[in-house]
């Protein structure tokens, strides 16, 4: 540091490079230093595994469908309530989950609480099987649902905190593929596990219970990830002084109505796009068998193509979006491509492998590009609420549209169903185009390429620093200024080169 | 906002740009054209026939009287459906005598009559040839017969839903010529033009399988042209009759029993062809994209047809949830000897050797539906008709939804693009002006303060 001269401030300005915490030991190595990329990627694993348990257990009933129906003596309709007890409450619950995350718990505590709910729900579910009480299993699914979706919201929020402005799109892609990995592992593992246990215990509800406790094991794993994440996040916040920039404002539930128009457009896209993909997959099997003359095995393969492809493609596409930016462009492109795929399925007899593969890629692209946009337009202290709200509306859309789609097929067939989905995609497209326009009017912040965004952020940082200088009421004065102030108080002559009038000009910057 | 208000509002908005208005008129013209087209399509076949149904016409011998005393005996059912047009008439004769058979005869006279020699037809120990004739005989220009001969049953152990090539891999088939048929007259509805042939087998060792069960044909003729109210919503005209074939509560002989039916076709000097038509449209029969047609053509003109969709239903209240596909197998040549002995086809066609003879199997159910055992019910619908088979076309609903659904985004994207282009030009100009007018405002002000 240079010797202070006449014109340097007497009170030292806080300098970020000076009072940083000294890290020692492991903490100083790249793996544990939150400023380094390696540490971020280790945390990314924790973020991904955070939801592994909930995705694994979510599809436990599907993987053990025949066993549950046999052991618990229920028919398909009753069996399906295991899913409705999960999904219907989540139409509102994850909105409140997100809000609580922002307002009451904070992300670290919130994550742990939701993980506990997931774990508790799965335990009750397993207990219900072990005691041969189906209602207890349903209750377990309900508790599980309270935690599950809100945990996904927490996961999104964590991703934004750690990766905003860095590899956020890729992280969202990776989360998506991890959710697929979770349910795929479950589908392939649970049945053999049941078989293996039945070798010791014999078939029956007791075995079912034991098998479900394995699911609870994965929830414990996720809870551990939640605890570790909480620790590392706190540590990173301390070291990186994340809290320094915070205003201390808390979100109120009414703040939702003040979310910007762009947020609502994104929500519209989110609902309109997802309802054209998932309810379709739910009804796709018969469509592929009948229209394209596929046998049940290949029809099933085509139907699950979107899931499989999205598991592989989404991190790659997320990386692509990270490198290029222009999120809105990618979103519109994804919608257009999906529209083309649905048209292919509706109006041609071309091999459905083509359409479904392309749809898998475009779905991954949309998922990677759409969700991170929210982080650009919503302040960080409201992100949980925003994501929760989006997810709630999406859940509602999916639940309602699945029912509507089912009755359309029953009454009017698959062509009209496809037309119905095309209409939703058109709505998504309209919302996408309007989003682009609205954003363009406001300067195109959402559709910037990555280098433009970097440049802007740099400029903003500078402007912010300047503004902060402006805001500080008591500016540290230089020795020269203090002396002059004192001189003017006592009525002494000011130095010739300090003229009050010219200095006010300086202040306005007119003479420069 | 009221509708007219809204319309007004929309119009006002549209009027904002000339281009928009042109497009609007264009669109409304297009939809007008659509309506005209649609009404033409509907109005095209306003022609219909006088249709009537008669049971055992002109029979006064004891064999064809319905009497409750001989309930264990089979009834000699013969139903005459007559569709008279202004210049021609179509006769359908449905009968369970011999084996279930439908005989279709088209005459160029509107006053042609069916003549049945009942004594000859019902003498079981002899040749019934010539017992059914149409007068005036020189006005008969076309005739054909469809016979339902056998019900196959096979054990589908590996759930492949494929009818075995070889008869020996199947259970003994139900021979429809050895059935005890109930009285059609009891179920006949001459105004609705419907009625049922219901039967149970009399084959030894197999009678017990029909304790609660039955095989039935429900026939349905029409006075108008439309689509049937029940799935699979086949189109009908007054030129045809439809039938629902049902196997109800027959005890299956295997753990994975599936059934199939053999149809036989007889026609004069015509080209017999089996066509499978694929459509993207399944709005009338959800989940079914195919239509099968067995056509009999002569010098490029279709004279008659049998039409069906490859779907059957496993419950009496039909819905998509209980639908399962049927499979249609290849047309095969048919020996005269395998034609059932007493069928009315033999009574009408005097020289079977000169006829086109074909046979066809249709099997019910597909892999994964649990086979017949799962529901103990299978019902399948087909129609037999004269002339061109009714063809499927996209409904107005679909056309309107598609054109508006896809039209709106195209319009929006066009205008959006236009808007962006204009705005970018303006924006560039504006930016330059601003840059010229104002110099940078902030400078080294902190220096000045300090």
PDB file of N, CA and C in Angstrom, chain B residues 229-316:
ATOM      1  N   UNK B 229     -74.422 -44.899 -33.414  1.00  0.00           N
ATOM      2  CA  UNK B 229     -74.241 -44.233 -32.134  1.00  0.00           C
ATOM      3  C   UNK B 229     -73.224 -44.942 -31.254  1.00  0.00           C
ATOM      4  N   UNK B 230     -73.098 -46.250 -31.468  1.00  0.00           N
ATOM      5  CA  UNK B 230     -72.163 -47.014 -30.638  1.00  0.00           C
ATOM      6  C   UNK B 230     -70.795 -47.086 -31.296  1.00  0.00           C
ATOM      7  N   UNK B 231     -69.775 -47.269 -30.449  1.00  0.00           N
ATOM      8  CA  UNK B 231     -68.463 -47.569 -30.993  1.00  0.00           C
ATOM      9  C   UNK B 231     -68.570 -48.847 -31.822  1.00  0.00           C
ATOM     10  N   UNK B 232     -67.820 -49.026 -32.870  1.00  0.00           N
ATOM     11  CA  UNK B 232     -66.786 -48.128 -33.403  1.00  0.00           C
ATOM     12  C   UNK B 232     -67.323 -47.013 -34.293  1.00  0.00           C
ATOM     13  N   UNK B 233     -68.565 -46.645 -34.156  1.00  0.00           N
ATOM     14  CA  UNK B 233     -69.144 -45.543 -34.930  1.00  0.00           C
ATOM     15  C   UNK B 233     -68.901 -45.701 -36.424  1.00  0.00           C
ATOM     16  N   UNK B 234     -69.189 -46.880 -36.947  1.00  0.00           N
ATOM     17  CA  UNK B 234     -69.074 -47.078 -38.396  1.00  0.00           C
ATOM     18  C   UNK B 234     -70.087 -46.196 -39.111  1.00  0.00           C
ATOM     19  N   UNK B 235     -69.720 -45.766 -40.312  1.00  0.00           N
ATOM     20  CA  UNK B 235     -70.690 -45.003 -41.102  1.00  0.00           C
ATOM     21  C   UNK B 235     -71.725 -45.967 -41.658  1.00  0.00           C
ATOM     22  N   UNK B 236     -72.974 -45.518 -41.730  1.00  0.00           N
ATOM     23  CA  UNK B 236     -73.970 -46.368 -42.370  1.00  0.00           C
ATOM     24  C   UNK B 236     -74.737 -45.613 -43.436  1.00  0.00           C
ATOM     25  N   UNK B 237     -75.335 -46.374 -44.336  1.00  0.00           N
ATOM     26  CA  UNK B 237     -76.208 -45.800 -45.352  1.00  0.00           C
ATOM     27  C   UNK B 237     -77.425 -46.708 -45.438  1.00  0.00           C
ATOM     28  N   UNK B 238     -78.421 -46.268 -46.175  1.00  0.00           N
ATOM     29  CA  UNK B 238     -79.589 -47.135 -46.337  1.00  0.00           C
ATOM     30  C   UNK B 238     -79.294 -48.268 -47.311  1.00  0.00           C
ATOM     31  N   UNK B 239     -78.053 -48.275 -47.854  1.00  0.00           N
ATOM     32  CA  UNK B 239     -77.655 -49.360 -48.760  1.00  0.00           C
ATOM     33  C   UNK B 239     -77.049 -50.549 -48.028  1.00  0.00           C
ATOM     34  N   UNK B 240     -77.006 -50.491 -46.721  1.00  0.00           N
ATOM     35  CA  UNK B 240     -76.269 -51.555 -46.027  1.00  0.00           C
ATOM     36  C   UNK B 240     -76.966 -52.039 -44.755  1.00  0.00           C
ATOM     37  N   UNK B 241     -76.504 -53.167 -44.264  1.00  0.00           N
ATOM     38  CA  UNK B 241     -76.886 -53.576 -42.921  1.00  0.00           C
ATOM     39  C   UNK B 241     -75.603 -53.815 -42.117  1.00  0.00           C
ATOM     40  N   UNK B 242     -75.719 -53.531 -40.831  1.00  0.00           N
ATOM     41  CA  UNK B 242     -74.592 -53.762 -39.938  1.00  0.00           C
ATOM     42  C   UNK B 242     -74.887 -54.959 -39.060  1.00  0.00           C
ATOM     43  N   UNK B 243     -73.834 -55.604 -38.577  1.00  0.00           N
ATOM     44  CA  UNK B 243     -74.079 -56.645 -37.584  1.00  0.00           C
ATOM     45  C   UNK B 243     -73.026 -56.581 -36.487  1.00  0.00           C
ATOM     46  N   UNK B 244     -73.464 -56.863 -35.262  1.00  0.00           N
ATOM     47  CA  UNK B 244     -72.547 -57.017 -34.132  1.00  0.00           C
ATOM     48  C   UNK B 244     -72.464 -58.506 -33.846  1.00  0.00           C
ATOM     49  N   UNK B 245     -71.268 -59.042 -33.934  1.00  0.00           N
ATOM     50  CA  UNK B 245     -71.072 -60.448 -33.610  1.00  0.00           C
ATOM     51  C   UNK B 245     -70.555 -60.540 -32.188  1.00  0.00           C
ATOM     52  N   UNK B 246     -71.210 -61.318 -31.347  1.00  0.00           N
ATOM     53  CA  UNK B 246     -70.851 -61.343 -29.928  1.00  0.00           C
ATOM     54  C   UNK B 246     -70.691 -62.764 -29.417  1.00  0.00           C
ATOM     55  N   UNK B 247     -69.599 -62.992 -28.693  1.00  0.00           N
ATOM     56  CA  UNK B 247     -69.432 -64.263 -27.970  1.00  0.00           C
ATOM     57  C   UNK B 247     -69.543 -63.904 -26.497  1.00  0.00           C
ATOM     58  N   UNK B 248     -70.639 -64.320 -25.881  1.00  0.00           N
ATOM     59  CA  UNK B 248     -70.916 -63.860 -24.519  1.00  0.00           C
ATOM     60  C   UNK B 248     -70.938 -65.038 -23.547  1.00  0.00           C
ATOM     61  N   UNK B 249     -70.080 -64.982 -22.543  1.00  0.00           N
ATOM     62  CA  UNK B 249     -70.078 -65.939 -21.437  1.00  0.00           C
ATOM     63  C   UNK B 249     -69.946 -67.399 -21.858  1.00  0.00           C
ATOM     64  N   UNK B 250     -69.357 -67.633 -22.998  1.00  0.00           N
ATOM     65  CA  UNK B 250     -69.059 -69.010 -23.379  1.00  0.00           C
ATOM     66  C   UNK B 250     -67.843 -69.434 -22.575  1.00  0.00           C
ATOM     67  N   UNK B 251     -67.925 -70.644 -21.999  1.00  0.00           N
ATOM     68  CA  UNK B 251     -66.828 -71.058 -21.134  1.00  0.00           C
ATOM     69  C   UNK B 251     -65.582 -71.369 -21.964  1.00  0.00           C
ATOM     70  N   UNK B 252     -64.491 -70.654 -21.711  1.00  0.00           N
ATOM     71  CA  UNK B 252     -63.283 -70.914 -22.499  1.00  0.00           C
ATOM     72  C   UNK B 252     -62.669 -72.259 -22.118  1.00  0.00           C
ATOM     73  N   UNK B 253     -62.048 -72.925 -23.101  1.00  0.00           N
ATOM     74  CA  UNK B 253     -61.477 -74.240 -22.841  1.00  0.00           C
ATOM     75  C   UNK B 253     -60.002 -74.170 -22.445  1.00  0.00           C
ATOM     76  N   UNK B 254     -59.389 -73.003 -22.561  1.00  0.00           N
ATOM     77  CA  UNK B 254     -57.991 -72.872 -22.163  1.00  0.00           C
ATOM     78  C   UNK B 254     -57.841 -71.781 -21.115  1.00  0.00           C
ATOM     79  N   UNK B 255     -56.608 -71.666 -20.564  1.00  0.00           N
ATOM     80  CA  UNK B 255     -56.363 -70.601 -19.595  1.00  0.00           C
ATOM     81  C   UNK B 255     -56.127 -69.263 -20.273  1.00  0.00           C
ATOM     82  N   UNK B 256     -55.784 -69.328 -21.573  1.00  0.00           N
ATOM     83  CA  UNK B 256     -55.552 -68.097 -22.341  1.00  0.00           C
ATOM     84  C   UNK B 256     -56.278 -68.237 -23.672  1.00  0.00           C
ATOM     85  N   UNK B 257     -57.553 -68.557 -23.598  1.00  0.00           N
ATOM     86  CA  UNK B 257     -58.306 -68.810 -24.819  1.00  0.00           C
ATOM     87  C   UNK B 257     -58.532 -67.535 -25.619  1.00  0.00           C
ATOM     88  N   UNK B 258     -58.321 -67.653 -26.896  1.00  0.00           N
ATOM     89  CA  UNK B 258     -58.717 -66.582 -27.803  1.00  0.00           C
ATOM     90  C   UNK B 258     -59.595 -67.173 -28.902  1.00  0.00           C
ATOM     91  N   UNK B 259     -60.487 -66.343 -29.427  1.00  0.00           N
ATOM     92  CA  UNK B 259     -61.383 -66.806 -30.476  1.00  0.00           C
ATOM     93  C   UNK B 259     -61.064 -66.145 -31.809  1.00  0.00           C
ATOM     94  N   UNK B 260     -61.512 -66.807 -32.868  1.00  0.00           N
ATOM     95  CA  UNK B 260     -61.424 -66.218 -34.196  1.00  0.00           C
ATOM     96  C   UNK B 260     -62.633 -66.694 -34.978  1.00  0.00           C
ATOM     97  N   UNK B 261     -63.019 -65.952 -36.004  1.00  0.00           N
ATOM     98  CA  UNK B 261     -64.181 -66.351 -36.781  1.00  0.00           C
ATOM     99  C   UNK B 261     -63.803 -66.498 -38.242  1.00  0.00           C
ATOM    100  N   UNK B 262     -64.414 -67.491 -38.865  1.00  0.00           N
ATOM    101  CA  UNK B 262     -64.183 -67.683 -40.289  1.00  0.00           C
ATOM    102  C   UNK B 262     -65.363 -67.120 -41.070  1.00  0.00           C
ATOM    103  N   UNK B 263     -65.052 -66.256 -42.015  1.00  0.00           N
ATOM    104  CA  UNK B 263     -66.079 -65.715 -42.907  1.00  0.00           C
ATOM    105  C   UNK B 263     -65.860 -66.319 -44.283  1.00  0.00           C
ATOM    106  N   UNK B 264     -66.956 -66.624 -44.960  1.00  0.00           N
ATOM    107  CA  UNK B 264     -66.857 -67.135 -46.339  1.00  0.00           C
ATOM    108  C   UNK B 264     -67.601 -66.182 -47.251  1.00  0.00           C
ATOM    109  N   UNK B 265     -67.051 -66.020 -48.442  1.00  0.00           N
ATOM    110  CA  UNK B 265     -67.667 -65.092 -49.386  1.00  0.00           C
ATOM    111  C   UNK B 265     -67.934 -65.758 -50.717  1.00  0.00           C
ATOM    112  N   UNK B 266     -69.101 -65.510 -51.241  1.00  0.00           N
ATOM    113  CA  UNK B 266     -69.463 -66.019 -52.560  1.00  0.00           C
ATOM    114  C   UNK B 266     -69.969 -64.861 -53.397  1.00  0.00           C
ATOM    115  N   UNK B 267     -69.468 -64.771 -54.629  1.00  0.00           N
ATOM    116  CA  UNK B 267     -69.987 -63.733 -55.513  1.00  0.00           C
ATOM    117  C   UNK B 267     -69.786 -64.156 -56.956  1.00  0.00           C
ATOM    118  N   UNK B 268     -70.540 -63.526 -57.833  1.00  0.00           N
ATOM    119  CA  UNK B 268     -70.479 -63.919 -59.245  1.00  0.00           C
ATOM    120  C   UNK B 268     -69.428 -63.096 -59.967  1.00  0.00           C
ATOM    121  N   UNK B 269     -68.545 -63.776 -60.615  1.00  0.00           N
ATOM    122  CA  UNK B 269     -67.698 -63.180 -61.638  1.00  0.00           C
ATOM    123  C   UNK B 269     -67.186 -61.779 -61.280  1.00  0.00           C
ATOM    124  N   UNK B 270     -66.717 -61.632 -60.061  1.00  0.00           N
ATOM    125  CA  UNK B 270     -66.251 -60.306 -59.655  1.00  0.00           C
ATOM    126  C   UNK B 270     -64.839 -60.423 -59.130  1.00  0.00           C
ATOM    127  N   UNK B 271     -64.199 -59.296 -59.029  1.00  0.00           N
ATOM    128  CA  UNK B 271     -62.866 -59.272 -58.448  1.00  0.00           C
ATOM    129  C   UNK B 271     -62.981 -59.039 -56.948  1.00  0.00           C
ATOM    130  N   UNK B 272     -62.527 -60.020 -56.181  1.00  0.00           N
ATOM    131  CA  UNK B 272     -62.645 -59.936 -54.722  1.00  0.00           C
ATOM    132  C   UNK B 272     -61.328 -59.439 -54.150  1.00  0.00           C
ATOM    133  N   UNK B 273     -61.374 -58.405 -53.343  1.00  0.00           N
ATOM    134  CA  UNK B 273     -60.134 -57.785 -52.908  1.00  0.00           C
ATOM    135  C   UNK B 273     -60.242 -57.359 -51.438  1.00  0.00           C
ATOM    136  N   UNK B 274     -59.180 -57.645 -50.657  1.00  0.00           N
ATOM    137  CA  UNK B 274     -59.155 -57.211 -49.263  1.00  0.00           C
ATOM    138  C   UNK B 274     -58.241 -56.004 -49.154  1.00  0.00           C
ATOM    139  N   UNK B 275     -58.792 -54.906 -48.687  1.00  0.00           N
ATOM    140  CA  UNK B 275     -57.993 -53.672 -48.586  1.00  0.00           C
ATOM    141  C   UNK B 275     -57.888 -53.239 -47.132  1.00  0.00           C
ATOM    142  N   UNK B 276     -56.683 -52.766 -46.765  1.00  0.00           N
ATOM    143  CA  UNK B 276     -56.505 -52.174 -45.434  1.00  0.00           C
ATOM    144  C   UNK B 276     -56.233 -50.701 -45.653  1.00  0.00           C
ATOM    145  N   UNK B 277     -57.108 -49.853 -45.128  1.00  0.00           N
ATOM    146  CA  UNK B 277     -56.924 -48.426 -45.323  1.00  0.00           C
ATOM    147  C   UNK B 277     -56.437 -47.792 -44.051  1.00  0.00           C
ATOM    148  N   UNK B 278     -55.381 -46.973 -44.161  1.00  0.00           N
ATOM    149  CA  UNK B 278     -54.844 -46.302 -42.974  1.00  0.00           C
ATOM    150  C   UNK B 278     -55.207 -44.845 -43.021  1.00  0.00           C
ATOM    151  N   UNK B 279     -55.540 -44.312 -41.863  1.00  0.00           N
ATOM    152  CA  UNK B 279     -55.898 -42.902 -41.813  1.00  0.00           C
ATOM    153  C   UNK B 279     -55.220 -42.290 -40.598  1.00  0.00           C
ATOM    154  N   UNK B 280     -54.950 -40.989 -40.656  1.00  0.00           N
ATOM    155  CA  UNK B 280     -54.399 -40.330 -39.464  1.00  0.00           C
ATOM    156  C   UNK B 280     -55.527 -39.999 -38.498  1.00  0.00           C
ATOM    157  N   UNK B 281     -56.741 -40.200 -38.950  1.00  0.00           N
ATOM    158  CA  UNK B 281     -57.898 -39.726 -38.196  1.00  0.00           C
ATOM    159  C   UNK B 281     -58.541 -40.870 -37.422  1.00  0.00           C
ATOM    160  N   UNK B 282     -58.574 -40.755 -36.111  1.00  0.00           N
ATOM    161  CA  UNK B 282     -59.258 -41.774 -35.307  1.00  0.00           C
ATOM    162  C   UNK B 282     -60.343 -41.141 -34.450  1.00  0.00           C
ATOM    163  N   UNK B 283     -60.864 -39.986 -34.900  1.00  0.00           N
ATOM    164  CA  UNK B 283     -61.796 -39.260 -34.045  1.00  0.00           C
ATOM    165  C   UNK B 283     -63.099 -40.024 -33.792  1.00  0.00           C
ATOM    166  N   UNK B 284     -63.494 -40.891 -34.738  1.00  0.00           N
ATOM    167  CA  UNK B 284     -64.750 -41.620 -34.532  1.00  0.00           C
ATOM    168  C   UNK B 284     -64.541 -42.903 -33.757  1.00  0.00           C
ATOM    169  N   UNK B 285     -63.394 -43.523 -33.967  1.00  0.00           N
ATOM    170  CA  UNK B 285     -63.067 -44.732 -33.225  1.00  0.00           C
ATOM    171  C   UNK B 285     -61.718 -44.511 -32.554  1.00  0.00           C
ATOM    172  N   UNK B 286     -61.721 -43.952 -31.350  1.00  0.00           N
ATOM    173  CA  UNK B 286     -60.456 -43.603 -30.702  1.00  0.00           C
ATOM    174  C   UNK B 286     -59.486 -44.781 -30.655  1.00  0.00           C
ATOM    175  N   UNK B 287     -58.270 -44.515 -31.051  1.00  0.00           N
ATOM    176  CA  UNK B 287     -57.231 -45.533 -30.981  1.00  0.00           C
ATOM    177  C   UNK B 287     -57.223 -46.492 -32.156  1.00  0.00           C
ATOM    178  N   UNK B 288     -58.123 -46.303 -33.118  1.00  0.00           N
ATOM    179  CA  UNK B 288     -58.143 -47.190 -34.278  1.00  0.00           C
ATOM    180  C   UNK B 288     -57.896 -46.357 -35.527  1.00  0.00           C
ATOM    181  N   UNK B 289     -56.822 -46.689 -36.240  1.00  0.00           N
ATOM    182  CA  UNK B 289     -56.433 -45.890 -37.391  1.00  0.00           C
ATOM    183  C   UNK B 289     -56.618 -46.645 -38.702  1.00  0.00           C
ATOM    184  N   UNK B 290     -57.202 -47.840 -38.623  1.00  0.00           N
ATOM    185  CA  UNK B 290     -57.327 -48.645 -39.835  1.00  0.00           C
ATOM    186  C   UNK B 290     -58.783 -48.964 -40.123  1.00  0.00           C
ATOM    187  N   UNK B 291     -59.014 -49.207 -41.392  1.00  0.00           N
ATOM    188  CA  UNK B 291     -60.340 -49.601 -41.834  1.00  0.00           C
ATOM    189  C   UNK B 291     -60.142 -50.705 -42.845  1.00  0.00           C
ATOM    190  N   UNK B 292     -60.820 -51.837 -42.640  1.00  0.00           N
ATOM    191  CA  UNK B 292     -60.695 -52.956 -43.576  1.00  0.00           C
ATOM    192  C   UNK B 292     -61.893 -52.992 -44.492  1.00  0.00           C
ATOM    193  N   UNK B 293     -61.613 -53.248 -45.744  1.00  0.00           N
ATOM    194  CA  UNK B 293     -62.699 -53.351 -46.711  1.00  0.00           C
ATOM    195  C   UNK B 293     -62.475 -54.555 -47.591  1.00  0.00           C
ATOM    196  N   UNK B 294     -63.488 -55.338 -47.690  1.00  0.00           N
ATOM    197  CA  UNK B 294     -63.491 -56.468 -48.612  1.00  0.00           C
ATOM    198  C   UNK B 294     -64.412 -56.034 -49.734  1.00  0.00           C
ATOM    199  N   UNK B 295     -63.829 -55.773 -50.900  1.00  0.00           N
ATOM    200  CA  UNK B 295     -64.663 -55.212 -51.963  1.00  0.00           C
ATOM    201  C   UNK B 295     -64.813 -56.198 -53.113  1.00  0.00           C
ATOM    202  N   UNK B 296     -65.964 -56.179 -53.717  1.00  0.00           N
ATOM    203  CA  UNK B 296     -66.214 -56.966 -54.914  1.00  0.00           C
ATOM    204  C   UNK B 296     -66.404 -55.997 -56.055  1.00  0.00           C
ATOM    205  N   UNK B 297     -65.443 -55.966 -56.965  1.00  0.00           N
ATOM    206  CA  UNK B 297     -65.493 -54.968 -58.029  1.00  0.00           C
ATOM    207  C   UNK B 297     -65.674 -55.639 -59.381  1.00  0.00           C
ATOM    208  N   UNK B 298     -66.295 -54.895 -60.277  1.00  0.00           N
ATOM    209  CA  UNK B 298     -66.493 -55.372 -61.637  1.00  0.00           C
ATOM    210  C   UNK B 298     -66.230 -54.190 -62.554  1.00  0.00           C
ATOM    211  N   UNK B 299     -65.290 -54.336 -63.455  1.00  0.00           N
ATOM    212  CA  UNK B 299     -64.879 -53.281 -64.379  1.00  0.00           C
ATOM    213  C   UNK B 299     -64.746 -51.934 -63.643  1.00  0.00           C
ATOM    214  N   UNK B 300     -63.853 -51.956 -62.634  1.00  0.00           N
ATOM    215  CA  UNK B 300     -63.483 -50.758 -61.879  1.00  0.00           C
ATOM    216  C   UNK B 300     -64.613 -50.123 -61.078  1.00  0.00           C
ATOM    217  N   UNK B 301     -65.726 -50.764 -61.018  1.00  0.00           N
ATOM    218  CA  UNK B 301     -66.795 -50.174 -60.246  1.00  0.00           C
ATOM    219  C   UNK B 301     -67.107 -51.101 -59.078  1.00  0.00           C
ATOM    220  N   UNK B 302     -67.059 -50.539 -57.868  1.00  0.00           N
ATOM    221  CA  UNK B 302     -67.312 -51.375 -56.711  1.00  0.00           C
ATOM    222  C   UNK B 302     -68.791 -51.665 -56.600  1.00  0.00           C
ATOM    223  N   UNK B 303     -69.116 -52.932 -56.518  1.00  0.00           N
ATOM    224  CA  UNK B 303     -70.514 -53.318 -56.449  1.00  0.00           C
ATOM    225  C   UNK B 303     -70.985 -53.568 -55.031  1.00  0.00           C
ATOM    226  N   UNK B 304     -70.082 -54.116 -54.206  1.00  0.00           N
ATOM    227  CA  UNK B 304     -70.505 -54.354 -52.832  1.00  0.00           C
ATOM    228  C   UNK B 304     -69.282 -54.484 -51.943  1.00  0.00           C
ATOM    229  N   UNK B 305     -69.533 -54.490 -50.656  1.00  0.00           N
ATOM    230  CA  UNK B 305     -68.406 -54.493 -49.741  1.00  0.00           C
ATOM    231  C   UNK B 305     -68.802 -55.070 -48.391  1.00  0.00           C
ATOM    232  N   UNK B 306     -67.772 -55.512 -47.666  1.00  0.00           N
ATOM    233  CA  UNK B 306     -67.908 -55.773 -46.228  1.00  0.00           C
ATOM    234  C   UNK B 306     -66.873 -54.850 -45.589  1.00  0.00           C
ATOM    235  N   UNK B 307     -67.285 -54.090 -44.597  1.00  0.00           N
ATOM    236  CA  UNK B 307     -66.382 -53.099 -44.016  1.00  0.00           C
ATOM    237  C   UNK B 307     -66.327 -53.270 -42.508  1.00  0.00           C
ATOM    238  N   UNK B 308     -65.124 -53.179 -41.931  1.00  0.00           N
ATOM    239  CA  UNK B 308     -65.020 -53.253 -40.475  1.00  0.00           C
ATOM    240  C   UNK B 308     -63.762 -52.555 -39.993  1.00  0.00           C
ATOM    241  N   UNK B 309     -63.777 -52.198 -38.722  1.00  0.00           N
ATOM    242  CA  UNK B 309     -62.580 -51.636 -38.098  1.00  0.00           C
ATOM    243  C   UNK B 309     -61.945 -52.724 -37.248  1.00  0.00           C
ATOM    244  N   UNK B 310     -60.613 -52.735 -37.199  1.00  0.00           N
ATOM    245  CA  UNK B 310     -59.945 -53.839 -36.491  1.00  0.00           C
ATOM    246  C   UNK B 310     -60.008 -53.638 -34.984  1.00  0.00           C
ATOM    247  N   UNK B 311     -61.212 -53.656 -34.448  1.00  0.00           N
ATOM    248  CA  UNK B 311     -61.352 -53.469 -33.006  1.00  0.00           C
ATOM    249  C   UNK B 311     -62.565 -54.244 -32.518  1.00  0.00           C
ATOM    250  N   UNK B 312     -62.431 -54.851 -31.348  1.00  0.00           N
ATOM    251  CA  UNK B 312     -63.589 -55.482 -30.731  1.00  0.00           C
ATOM    252  C   UNK B 312     -63.648 -55.037 -29.273  1.00  0.00           C
ATOM    253  N   UNK B 313     -64.733 -55.321 -28.607  1.00  0.00           N
ATOM    254  CA  UNK B 313     -64.948 -54.787 -27.267  1.00  0.00           C
ATOM    255  C   UNK B 313     -65.203 -55.924 -26.289  1.00  0.00           C
ATOM    256  N   UNK B 314     -64.669 -55.757 -25.086  1.00  0.00           N
ATOM    257  CA  UNK B 314     -64.747 -56.851 -24.129  1.00  0.00           C
ATOM    258  C   UNK B 314     -65.821 -56.626 -23.073  1.00  0.00           C
ATOM    259  N   UNK B 315     -66.637 -55.593 -23.251  1.00  0.00           N
ATOM    260  CA  UNK B 315     -67.794 -55.401 -22.371  1.00  0.00           C
ATOM    261  C   UNK B 315     -68.960 -54.957 -23.231  1.00  0.00           C
ATOM    262  N   UNK B 316     -70.189 -55.170 -22.747  1.00  0.00           N
ATOM    263  CA  UNK B 316     -71.338 -54.843 -23.586  1.00  0.00           C
ATOM    264  C   UNK B 316     -71.514 -53.326 -23.706  1.00  0.00           C
TER     265      UNK B 316
END
